[in-house]
Coordinates of C-alpha atoms in Angstrom, one line a residue:
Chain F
X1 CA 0.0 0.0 0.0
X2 CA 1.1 3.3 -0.9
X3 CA -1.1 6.1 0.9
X4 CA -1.0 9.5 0.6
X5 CA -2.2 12.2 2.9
X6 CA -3.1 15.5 2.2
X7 CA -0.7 17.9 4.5
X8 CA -2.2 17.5 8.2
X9 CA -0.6 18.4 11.3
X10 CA 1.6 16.1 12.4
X11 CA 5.3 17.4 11.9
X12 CA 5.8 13.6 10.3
X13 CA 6.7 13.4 6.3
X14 CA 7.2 10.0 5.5
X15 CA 6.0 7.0 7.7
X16 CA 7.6 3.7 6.5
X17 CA 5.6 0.9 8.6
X18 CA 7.5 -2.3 9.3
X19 CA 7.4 -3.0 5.4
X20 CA 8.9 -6.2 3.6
X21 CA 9.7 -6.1 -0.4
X22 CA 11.6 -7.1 -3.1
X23 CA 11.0 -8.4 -6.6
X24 CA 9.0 -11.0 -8.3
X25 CA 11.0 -13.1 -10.7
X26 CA 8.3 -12.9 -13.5
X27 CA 7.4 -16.3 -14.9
X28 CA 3.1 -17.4 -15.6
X29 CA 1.5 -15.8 -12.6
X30 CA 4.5 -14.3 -10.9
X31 CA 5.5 -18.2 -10.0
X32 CA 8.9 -17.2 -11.1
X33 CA 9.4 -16.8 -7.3
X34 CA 10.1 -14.1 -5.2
X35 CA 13.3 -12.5 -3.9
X36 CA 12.8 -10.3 -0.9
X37 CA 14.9 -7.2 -0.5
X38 CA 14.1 -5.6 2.7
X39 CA 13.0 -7.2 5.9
X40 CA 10.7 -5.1 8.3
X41 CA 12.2 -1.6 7.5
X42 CA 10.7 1.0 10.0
X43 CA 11.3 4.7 10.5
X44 CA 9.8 8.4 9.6
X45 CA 11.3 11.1 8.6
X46 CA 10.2 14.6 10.4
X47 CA 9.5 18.0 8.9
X48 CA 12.7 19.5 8.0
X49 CA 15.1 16.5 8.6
X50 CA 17.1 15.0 6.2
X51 CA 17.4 11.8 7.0
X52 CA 20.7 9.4 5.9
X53 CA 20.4 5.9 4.8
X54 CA 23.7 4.4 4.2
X55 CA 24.6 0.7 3.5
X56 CA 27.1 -0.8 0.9
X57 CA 25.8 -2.3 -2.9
X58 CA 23.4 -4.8 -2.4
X59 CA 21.8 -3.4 0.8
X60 CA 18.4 -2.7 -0.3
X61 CA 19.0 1.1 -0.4
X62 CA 17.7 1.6 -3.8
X63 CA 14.6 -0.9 -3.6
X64 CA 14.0 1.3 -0.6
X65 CA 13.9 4.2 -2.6
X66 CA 11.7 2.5 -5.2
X67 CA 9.1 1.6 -2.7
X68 CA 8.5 4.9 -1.5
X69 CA 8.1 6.2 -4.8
X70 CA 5.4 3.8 -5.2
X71 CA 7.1 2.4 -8.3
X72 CA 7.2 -1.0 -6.6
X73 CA 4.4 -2.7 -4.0
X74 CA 5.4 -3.3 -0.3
X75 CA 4.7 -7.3 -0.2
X76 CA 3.4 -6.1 3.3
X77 CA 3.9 -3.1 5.7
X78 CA 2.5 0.6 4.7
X79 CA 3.9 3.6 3.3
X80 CA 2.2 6.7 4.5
X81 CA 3.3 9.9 2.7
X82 CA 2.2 13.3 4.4
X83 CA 3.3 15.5 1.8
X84 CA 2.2 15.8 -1.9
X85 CA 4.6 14.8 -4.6
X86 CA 7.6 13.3 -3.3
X87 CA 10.6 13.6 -6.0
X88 CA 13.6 11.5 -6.2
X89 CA 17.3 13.4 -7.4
X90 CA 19.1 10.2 -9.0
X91 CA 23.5 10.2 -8.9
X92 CA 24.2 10.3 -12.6
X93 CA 22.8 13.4 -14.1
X94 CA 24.3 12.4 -17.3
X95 CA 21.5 9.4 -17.5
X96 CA 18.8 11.3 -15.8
X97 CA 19.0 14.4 -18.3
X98 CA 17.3 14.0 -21.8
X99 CA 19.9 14.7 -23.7
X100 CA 17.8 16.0 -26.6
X101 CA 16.4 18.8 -25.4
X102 CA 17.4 21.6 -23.6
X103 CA 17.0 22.6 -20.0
X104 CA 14.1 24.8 -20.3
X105 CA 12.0 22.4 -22.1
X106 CA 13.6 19.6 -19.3
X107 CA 12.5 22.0 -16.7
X108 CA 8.8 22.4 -18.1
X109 CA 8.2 19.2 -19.2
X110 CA 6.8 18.0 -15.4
X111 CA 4.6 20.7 -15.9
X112 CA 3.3 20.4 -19.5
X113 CA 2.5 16.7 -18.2
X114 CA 0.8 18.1 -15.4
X115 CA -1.4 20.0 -17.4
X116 CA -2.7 22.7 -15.5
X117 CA -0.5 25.8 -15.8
X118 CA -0.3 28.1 -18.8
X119 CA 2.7 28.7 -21.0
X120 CA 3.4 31.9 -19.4
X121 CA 3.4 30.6 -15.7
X122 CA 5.5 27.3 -17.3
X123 CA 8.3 29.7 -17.9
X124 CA 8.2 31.8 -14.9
X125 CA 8.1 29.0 -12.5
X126 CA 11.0 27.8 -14.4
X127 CA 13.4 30.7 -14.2
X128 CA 12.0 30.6 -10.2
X129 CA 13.4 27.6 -9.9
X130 CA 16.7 28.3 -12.0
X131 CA 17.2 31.2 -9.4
X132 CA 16.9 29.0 -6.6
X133 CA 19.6 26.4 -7.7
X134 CA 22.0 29.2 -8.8
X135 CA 21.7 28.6 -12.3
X136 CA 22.3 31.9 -14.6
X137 CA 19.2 32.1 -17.3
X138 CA 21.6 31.6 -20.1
X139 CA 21.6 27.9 -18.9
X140 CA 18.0 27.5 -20.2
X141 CA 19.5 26.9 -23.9
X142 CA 22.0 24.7 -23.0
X143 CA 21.4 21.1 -23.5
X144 CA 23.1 18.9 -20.9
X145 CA 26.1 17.9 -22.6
X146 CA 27.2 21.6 -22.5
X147 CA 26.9 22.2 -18.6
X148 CA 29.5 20.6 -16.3
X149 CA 28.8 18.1 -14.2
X150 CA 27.9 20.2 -11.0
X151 CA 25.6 22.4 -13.5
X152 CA 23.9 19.6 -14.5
X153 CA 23.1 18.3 -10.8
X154 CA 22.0 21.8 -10.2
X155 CA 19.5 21.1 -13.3
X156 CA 18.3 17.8 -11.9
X157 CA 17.5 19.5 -8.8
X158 CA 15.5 22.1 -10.3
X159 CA 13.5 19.5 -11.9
X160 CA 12.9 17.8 -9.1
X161 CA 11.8 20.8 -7.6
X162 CA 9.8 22.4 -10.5
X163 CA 6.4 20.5 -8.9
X164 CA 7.5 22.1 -5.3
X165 CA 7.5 19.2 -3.5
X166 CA 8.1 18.8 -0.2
X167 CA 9.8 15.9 0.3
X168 CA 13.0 14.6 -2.1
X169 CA 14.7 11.3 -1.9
X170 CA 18.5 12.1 -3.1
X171 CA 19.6 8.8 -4.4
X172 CA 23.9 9.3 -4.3
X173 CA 23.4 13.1 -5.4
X174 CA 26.9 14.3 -5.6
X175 CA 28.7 10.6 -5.4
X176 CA 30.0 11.2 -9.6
X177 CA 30.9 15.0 -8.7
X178 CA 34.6 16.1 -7.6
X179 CA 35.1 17.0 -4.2
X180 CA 34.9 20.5 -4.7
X181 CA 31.3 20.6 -6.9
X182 CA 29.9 18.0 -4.0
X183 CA 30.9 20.7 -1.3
X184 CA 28.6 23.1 -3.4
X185 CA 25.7 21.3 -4.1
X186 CA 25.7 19.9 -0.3
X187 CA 25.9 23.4 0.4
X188 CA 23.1 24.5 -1.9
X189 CA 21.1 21.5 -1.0
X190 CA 21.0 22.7 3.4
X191 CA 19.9 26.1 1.5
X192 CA 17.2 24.7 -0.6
X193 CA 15.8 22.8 2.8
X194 CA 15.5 25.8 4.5
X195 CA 14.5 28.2 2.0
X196 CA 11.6 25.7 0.4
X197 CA 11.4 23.7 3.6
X198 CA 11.9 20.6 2.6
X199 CA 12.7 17.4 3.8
X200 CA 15.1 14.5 2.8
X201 CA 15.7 10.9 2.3
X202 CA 19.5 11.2 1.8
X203 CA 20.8 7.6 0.1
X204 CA 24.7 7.6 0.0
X205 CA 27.7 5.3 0.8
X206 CA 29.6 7.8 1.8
X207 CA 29.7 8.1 5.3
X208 CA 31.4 11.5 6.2
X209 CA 28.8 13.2 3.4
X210 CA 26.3 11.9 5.7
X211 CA 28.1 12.8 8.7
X212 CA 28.1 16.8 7.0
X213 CA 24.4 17.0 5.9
X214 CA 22.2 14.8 7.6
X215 CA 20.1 15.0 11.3
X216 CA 19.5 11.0 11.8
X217 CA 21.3 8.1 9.7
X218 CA 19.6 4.7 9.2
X219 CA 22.0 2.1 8.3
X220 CA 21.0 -0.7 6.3
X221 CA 22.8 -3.8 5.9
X222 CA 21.1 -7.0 3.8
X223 CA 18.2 -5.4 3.7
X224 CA 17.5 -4.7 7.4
X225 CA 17.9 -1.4 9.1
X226 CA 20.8 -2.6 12.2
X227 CA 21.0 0.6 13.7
X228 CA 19.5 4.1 13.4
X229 CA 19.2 7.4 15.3
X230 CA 20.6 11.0 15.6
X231 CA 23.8 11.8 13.3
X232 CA 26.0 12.4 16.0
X233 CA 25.1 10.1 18.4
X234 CA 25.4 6.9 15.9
X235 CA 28.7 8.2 14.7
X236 CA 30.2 9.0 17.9
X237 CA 29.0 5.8 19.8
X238 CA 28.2 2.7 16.9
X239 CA 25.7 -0.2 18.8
X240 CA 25.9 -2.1 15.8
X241 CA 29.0 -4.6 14.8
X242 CA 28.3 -3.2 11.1
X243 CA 28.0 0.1 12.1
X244 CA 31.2 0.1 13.6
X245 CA 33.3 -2.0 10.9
X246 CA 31.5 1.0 8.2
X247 CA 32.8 3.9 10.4
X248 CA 35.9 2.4 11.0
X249 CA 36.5 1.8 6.8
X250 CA 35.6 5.1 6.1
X251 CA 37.4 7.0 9.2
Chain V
X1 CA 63.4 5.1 -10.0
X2 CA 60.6 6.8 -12.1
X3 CA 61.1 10.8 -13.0
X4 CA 59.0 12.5 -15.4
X5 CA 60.6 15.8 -16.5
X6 CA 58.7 18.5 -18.0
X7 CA 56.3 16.1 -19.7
X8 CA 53.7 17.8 -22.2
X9 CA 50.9 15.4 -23.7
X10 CA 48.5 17.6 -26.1
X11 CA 45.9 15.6 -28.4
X12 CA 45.3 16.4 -31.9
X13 CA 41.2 16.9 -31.6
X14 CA 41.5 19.5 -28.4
X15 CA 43.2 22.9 -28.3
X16 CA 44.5 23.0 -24.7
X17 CA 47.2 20.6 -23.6
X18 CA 45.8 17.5 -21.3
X19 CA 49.0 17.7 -19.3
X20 CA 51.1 21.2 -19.2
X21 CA 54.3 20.7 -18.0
X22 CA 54.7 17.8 -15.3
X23 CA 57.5 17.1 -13.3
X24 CA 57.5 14.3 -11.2
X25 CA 59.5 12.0 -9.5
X26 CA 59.1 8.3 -7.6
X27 CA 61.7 7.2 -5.6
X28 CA 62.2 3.4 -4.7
X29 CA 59.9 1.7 -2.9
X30 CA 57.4 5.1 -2.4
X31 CA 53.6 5.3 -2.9
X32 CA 52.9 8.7 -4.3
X33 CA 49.6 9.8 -4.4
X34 CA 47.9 12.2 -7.7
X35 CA 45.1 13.5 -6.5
X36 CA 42.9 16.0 -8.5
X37 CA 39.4 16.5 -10.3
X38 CA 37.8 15.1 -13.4
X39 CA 39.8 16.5 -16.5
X40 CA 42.8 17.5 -14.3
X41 CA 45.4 15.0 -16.2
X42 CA 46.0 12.3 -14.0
X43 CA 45.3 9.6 -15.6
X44 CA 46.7 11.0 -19.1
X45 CA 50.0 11.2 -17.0
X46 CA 49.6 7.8 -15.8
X47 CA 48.8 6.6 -19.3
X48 CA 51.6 8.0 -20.9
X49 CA 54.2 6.6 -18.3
X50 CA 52.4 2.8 -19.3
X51 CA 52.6 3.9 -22.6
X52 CA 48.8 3.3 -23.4
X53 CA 48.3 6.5 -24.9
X54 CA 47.5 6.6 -28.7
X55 CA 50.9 7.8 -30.3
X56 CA 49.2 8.5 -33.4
X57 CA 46.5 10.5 -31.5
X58 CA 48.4 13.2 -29.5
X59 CA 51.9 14.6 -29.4
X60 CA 54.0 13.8 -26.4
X61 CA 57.0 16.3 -25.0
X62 CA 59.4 16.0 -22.0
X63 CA 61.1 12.9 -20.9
X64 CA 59.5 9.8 -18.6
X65 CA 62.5 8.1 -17.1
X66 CA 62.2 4.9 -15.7
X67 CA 65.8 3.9 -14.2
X68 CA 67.2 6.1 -15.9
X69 CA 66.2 5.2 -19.7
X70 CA 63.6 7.5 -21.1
X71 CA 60.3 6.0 -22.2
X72 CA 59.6 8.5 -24.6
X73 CA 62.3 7.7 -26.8
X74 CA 63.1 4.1 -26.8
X75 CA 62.7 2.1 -29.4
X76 CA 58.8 0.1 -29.7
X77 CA 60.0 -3.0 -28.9
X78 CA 62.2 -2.3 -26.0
X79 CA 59.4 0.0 -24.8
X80 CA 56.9 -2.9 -25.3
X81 CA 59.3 -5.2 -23.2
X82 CA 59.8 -2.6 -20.4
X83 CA 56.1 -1.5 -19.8
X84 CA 55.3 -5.2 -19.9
X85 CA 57.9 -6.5 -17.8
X86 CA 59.0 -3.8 -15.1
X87 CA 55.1 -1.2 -15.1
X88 CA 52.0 -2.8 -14.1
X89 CA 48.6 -1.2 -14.1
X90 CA 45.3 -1.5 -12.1
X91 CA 42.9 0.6 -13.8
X92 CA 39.1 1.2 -11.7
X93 CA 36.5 -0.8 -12.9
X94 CA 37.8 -4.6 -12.7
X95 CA 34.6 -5.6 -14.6
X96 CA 35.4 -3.8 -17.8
X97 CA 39.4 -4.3 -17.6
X98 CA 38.3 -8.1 -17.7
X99 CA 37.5 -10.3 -20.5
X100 CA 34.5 -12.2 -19.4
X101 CA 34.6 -15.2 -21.6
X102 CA 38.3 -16.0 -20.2
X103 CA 39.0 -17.5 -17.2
X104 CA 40.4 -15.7 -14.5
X105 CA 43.7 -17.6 -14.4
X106 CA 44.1 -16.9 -17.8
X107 CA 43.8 -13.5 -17.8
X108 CA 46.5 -13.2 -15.0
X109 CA 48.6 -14.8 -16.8
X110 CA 48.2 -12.8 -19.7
X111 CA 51.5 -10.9 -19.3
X112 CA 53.6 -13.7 -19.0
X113 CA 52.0 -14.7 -22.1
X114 CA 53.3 -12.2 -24.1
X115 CA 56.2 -11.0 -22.0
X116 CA 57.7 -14.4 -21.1
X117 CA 57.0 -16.6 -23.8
X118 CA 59.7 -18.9 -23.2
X119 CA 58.2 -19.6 -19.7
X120 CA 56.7 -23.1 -19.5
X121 CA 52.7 -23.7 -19.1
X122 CA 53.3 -25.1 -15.6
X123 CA 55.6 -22.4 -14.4
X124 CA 53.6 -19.8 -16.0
X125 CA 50.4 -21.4 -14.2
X126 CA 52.9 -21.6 -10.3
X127 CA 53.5 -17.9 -11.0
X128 CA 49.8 -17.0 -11.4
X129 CA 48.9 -19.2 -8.5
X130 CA 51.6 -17.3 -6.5
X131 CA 50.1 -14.1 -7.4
X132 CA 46.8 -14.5 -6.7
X133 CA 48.0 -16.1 -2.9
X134 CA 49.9 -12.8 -3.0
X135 CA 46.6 -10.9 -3.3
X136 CA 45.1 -12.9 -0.9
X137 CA 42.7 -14.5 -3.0
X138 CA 40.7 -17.5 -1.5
X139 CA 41.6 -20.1 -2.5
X140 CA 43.6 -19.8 -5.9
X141 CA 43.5 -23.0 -7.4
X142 CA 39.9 -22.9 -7.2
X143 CA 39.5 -18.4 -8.6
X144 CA 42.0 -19.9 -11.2
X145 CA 39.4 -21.5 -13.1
X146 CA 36.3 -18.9 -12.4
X147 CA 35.0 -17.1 -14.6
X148 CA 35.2 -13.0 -14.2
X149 CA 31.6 -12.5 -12.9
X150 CA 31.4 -15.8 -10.1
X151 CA 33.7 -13.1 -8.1
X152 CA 32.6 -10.2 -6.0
X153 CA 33.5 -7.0 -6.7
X154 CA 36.5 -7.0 -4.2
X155 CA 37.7 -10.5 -5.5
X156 CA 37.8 -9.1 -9.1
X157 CA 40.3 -6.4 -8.1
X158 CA 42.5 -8.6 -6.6
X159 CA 42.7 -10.5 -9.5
X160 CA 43.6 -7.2 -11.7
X161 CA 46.1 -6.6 -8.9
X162 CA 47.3 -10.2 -9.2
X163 CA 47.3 -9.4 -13.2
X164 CA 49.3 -6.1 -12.9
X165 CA 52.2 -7.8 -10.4
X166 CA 52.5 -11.1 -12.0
X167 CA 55.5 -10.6 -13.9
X168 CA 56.9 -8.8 -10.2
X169 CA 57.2 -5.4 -11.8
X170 CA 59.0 -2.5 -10.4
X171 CA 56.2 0.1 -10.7
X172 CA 52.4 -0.2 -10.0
X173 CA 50.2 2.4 -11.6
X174 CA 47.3 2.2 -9.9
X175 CA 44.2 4.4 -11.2
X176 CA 41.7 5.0 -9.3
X177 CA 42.1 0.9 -7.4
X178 CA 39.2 1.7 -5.1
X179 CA 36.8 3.8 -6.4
X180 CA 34.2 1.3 -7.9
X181 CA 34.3 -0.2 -4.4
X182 CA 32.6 -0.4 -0.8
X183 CA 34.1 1.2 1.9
X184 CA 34.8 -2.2 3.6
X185 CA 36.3 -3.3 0.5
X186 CA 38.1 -0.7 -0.1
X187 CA 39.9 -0.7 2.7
X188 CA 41.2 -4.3 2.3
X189 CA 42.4 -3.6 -1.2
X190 CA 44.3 -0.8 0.6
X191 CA 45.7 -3.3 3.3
X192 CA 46.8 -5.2 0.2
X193 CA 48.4 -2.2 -1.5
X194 CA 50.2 -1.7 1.2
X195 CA 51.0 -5.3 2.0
X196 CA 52.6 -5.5 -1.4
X197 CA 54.1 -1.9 -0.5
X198 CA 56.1 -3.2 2.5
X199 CA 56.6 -6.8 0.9
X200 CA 57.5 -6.6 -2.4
X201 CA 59.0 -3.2 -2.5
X202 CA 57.0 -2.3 -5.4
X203 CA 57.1 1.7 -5.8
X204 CA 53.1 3.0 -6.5
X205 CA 51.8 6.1 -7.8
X206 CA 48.0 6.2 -6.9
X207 CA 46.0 8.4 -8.5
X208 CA 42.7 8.9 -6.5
X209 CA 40.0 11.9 -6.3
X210 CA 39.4 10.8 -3.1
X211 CA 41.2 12.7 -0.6
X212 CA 40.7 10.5 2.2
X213 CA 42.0 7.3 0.9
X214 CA 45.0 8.6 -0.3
X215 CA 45.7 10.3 2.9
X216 CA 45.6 6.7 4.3
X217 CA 48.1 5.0 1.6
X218 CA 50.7 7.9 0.5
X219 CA 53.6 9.4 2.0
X220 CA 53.9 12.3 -0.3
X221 CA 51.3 13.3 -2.5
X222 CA 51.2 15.5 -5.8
X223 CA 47.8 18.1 -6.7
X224 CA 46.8 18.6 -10.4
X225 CA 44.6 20.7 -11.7
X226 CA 44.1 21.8 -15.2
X227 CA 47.1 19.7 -16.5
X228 CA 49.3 21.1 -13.9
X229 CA 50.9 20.2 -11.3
X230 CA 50.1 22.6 -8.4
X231 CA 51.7 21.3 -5.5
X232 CA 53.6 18.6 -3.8
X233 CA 54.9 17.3 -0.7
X234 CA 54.7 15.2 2.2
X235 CA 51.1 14.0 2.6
X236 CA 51.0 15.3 6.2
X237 CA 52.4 19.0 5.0
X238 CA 49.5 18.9 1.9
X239 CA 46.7 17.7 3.9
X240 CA 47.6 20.1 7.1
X241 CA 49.9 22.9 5.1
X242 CA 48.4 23.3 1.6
X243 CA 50.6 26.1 0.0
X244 CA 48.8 26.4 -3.2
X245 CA 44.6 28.2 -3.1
X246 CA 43.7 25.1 -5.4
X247 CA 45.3 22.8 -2.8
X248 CA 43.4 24.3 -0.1
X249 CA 40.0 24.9 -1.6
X250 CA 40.5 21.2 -2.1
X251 CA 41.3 20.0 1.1
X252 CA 38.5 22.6 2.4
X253 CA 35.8 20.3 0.5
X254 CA 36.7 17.1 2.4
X255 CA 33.4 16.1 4.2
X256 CA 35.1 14.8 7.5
X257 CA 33.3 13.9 10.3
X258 CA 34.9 16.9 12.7
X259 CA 33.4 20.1 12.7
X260 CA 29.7 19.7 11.5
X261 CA 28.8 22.4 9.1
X262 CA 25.4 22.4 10.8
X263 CA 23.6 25.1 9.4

């Protein structure tokens, strides 16, 4: 089940209840078999937290993601969404970009899907958001393969955003950018939280990113969560075995 | 035992130079770290000491001396027999560097194929077994006759590493080792770097945009940006000390887990 709520006033955003999934293998009635991914994962996420989920490949961190997008079925469990609209920010902008067209059609197009607004307001609400991820105007003609890489996760934020959602899951956002590009965009993306007050699921394997931008980590490991709470208290003092043997890699 | 003098590597289809000028040097038995961003020439300088560059494709200047004979002049063959024989290279994604219709042993052995021809099959095969113990492979006999993909990620780079050291070369050019990897696993591959390090003697140069791993395996530690080299020294005076604005607006972007930029 994938509920959504209108906006009520509970300071919660997302509510992921004891939920079980994975994939079916296909085959005549879905007797292919069935592979589960995640075992009884269980947290929220407040109003204005961004919220860390770590693990290494394999853990379940991108079925996760998948599940509460709604573009795959809990096999049991409930996902309760308080906030219209939630958007994901994927790691490689250079897949998630049409490279066709150029970033102001990429940045209307949610819109023009979405029906409702007229040209005029299409483009404003554009350049609004262009503003907001620090994006000059004269990007709008670009097509993706002419902006650098931190330009172009600047664009996939934007389009993300272009729906004003309030809730983002950032699937490794700045994992393919240099050092000194991440620093930005983990910089513009504490700005953005405040300024549009937004929340976030934060997906990354990169601990001491998670350590600099997030207020609670979950840490997921073969598809269970072993340990989760506040940032500083799981870094400073690891309960789980995992935990420890991930901080201790990454120190 | 490796000095680079001044080299210059410009390709025919761009207008800037990929590498500007780069003097560098690796003294016996050192790991040197290149650190630097996307485009910055690291790995053009790393290709151009293995020789893997295109010759027809881009114009090469300087010198590259590897115990004191200059790569950049010698004749094909000898070139062929020294980047074979005394450079081995560990490029990041073991999945693509490997054939995956060939076995794993084979592919080990691959150098000593073509480098050692007059080896025998059996010592050829004692040599690849050797390697991959020497990697710390489980089980060799058994990873000898796997194919690429029944290994893990970590496994896989082991056997590139076990590929690069076969033939006991002087010089392991490393690009990038650990990037493709987990955390976990990528600090056992840097155990094992430095296992071989200590062991072996084998001199490294590590090239790495990540800061923090080649803070762990380096002792000194060049910065490149744009195709130039901006600064080097000891890791501890680059990573506490940096001299050079790039250098410290690089170090500054570290995400470490003091001082929480809580906002």
């Amino acid at each position: 089940m994938n509920e959504r709520k209108e906006p009520h006033p509970t300071d919660l955003v997302l509510e992921v209840q004891h939920v079980n999934g994975g994939y079916r293998k296909g085959g005549l009635l879905g007797r292919g078999g069935y592979k589960q991914i995640l075992f009884d994962v269980d947290f929220q996420v407040r109003h204005g937290q961004i919220v860390g989920l770590v693990g290494e490949s394999g853990s379940g961190k991108s079925t996760l993601a998948k599940l509460i997008l709604g573009l795959l079925s809990p096999e049991s469990g409930k996902i309760v969404h308080h906030t219209p609209r939630p958007q994901i920010i994927f790691q490689d902008p250079y897949s998630s970009l049409n490279p066709a067209y150029d970033v102001e059609w990429i940045l209307e197009e949610p819109l023009r899907v979405y029906g409702k607004y007229d040209r005029a307001e299409r483009k404003q609400r554009v350049r609004d958001i262009l503003a907001r991820v620090e994006l000059d105007e004269r990007f709008l003609s670009c097509r993706p393969d002419e902006l650098s890489g931190g330009q172009r996760q600047r664009v996939s934020i934007a389009a993300a955003l272009i729906r004003r959602p309030r809730f983002l899951i950032a699937d490794e956002p700045v994992s393919a950018l240099d050092v000194t590009v991440q620093a930005q965009v983990l910089r513009l993306m504490r700005t953005l939280r405040e300024e549009l007050d937004l929340s976030y699921l934060f997906i990354s394997h990169d601990l001491n990113v998670v350590y600099q931008i997030c207020d609670r980590v979950l840490v997921l490991k073969g598809g269970v969560i072993v340990e989760q709470g506040d940032v500083e208290t799981v870094f400073r003092n690891p309960q789980h075995a995992y935990t420890k043997r991930l901080l201790a890699a990454a120190e | 035992m490796l000095e680079i003098q001044d080299l210059h590597v410009k390709f025919h289809s761009r207008d800037h130079e990929a590498v500007g000028g780069v003097s560098l040097r690796i003294d016996d038995g050192e790991i040197l770290g290149l650190v630097g961003e996307s485009g910055s020439g690291k790995s053009v300088t790393a290709m151009s000491i293995a020789g893997l560059l295109p010759r027809k494709q881009c114009a090469l200047r300087g010198a590259i001396l590897l115990d004191g004979q200059d790569l950049l002049l010698a004749d094909r063959s000898i070139l062929r027999r020294m980047q074979g024989n005394r450079i081995g290279v560990v490029f990041q994604e073991p999945m693509s560097s490997m054939n995956p219709l060939l076995r794993v042993g084979v592919q080990v052995g691959e150098a000593l194929r073509i480098h050692q021809p007059e080896l025998r099959p059996e010592a050829r095969r004692a040599l690849v077994l050797q390697a991959m113990a020497d990697v710390e492979l489980p089980n060799p006999e058994e990873c000898y006759r796997k194919y690429p993909h029944e290994l893990s990620g970590g496994q896989q780079q082991r056997a590139m590493i076990a590929a690069a050291i076969v033939s006991r070369p002087s010089l392991l050019l490393l690009d990038e080792p650990t990037t493709a990897l987990d955390v976990t696993i990528q600090a056992q591959i840097l155990e094992l770097l430095k296992k071989l390090n200590a062991e072996m003697g084998m001199s490294m140069l590590f090239i790495s945009h990540n800061l923090n791993v080649v803070r762990k395996l380096c002792a000194r530690v060049a910065v490149m940006q744009k195709g130039l080299l901006v600064e080097t020294g000891s890791t501890d005076d680059v990573f506490h000390r940096p001299q050079h604005p790039y250098t410290q607006r690089l170090i500054a972007s570290i995400p470490t887990r003091h001082g929480r930029e809580v906002s």
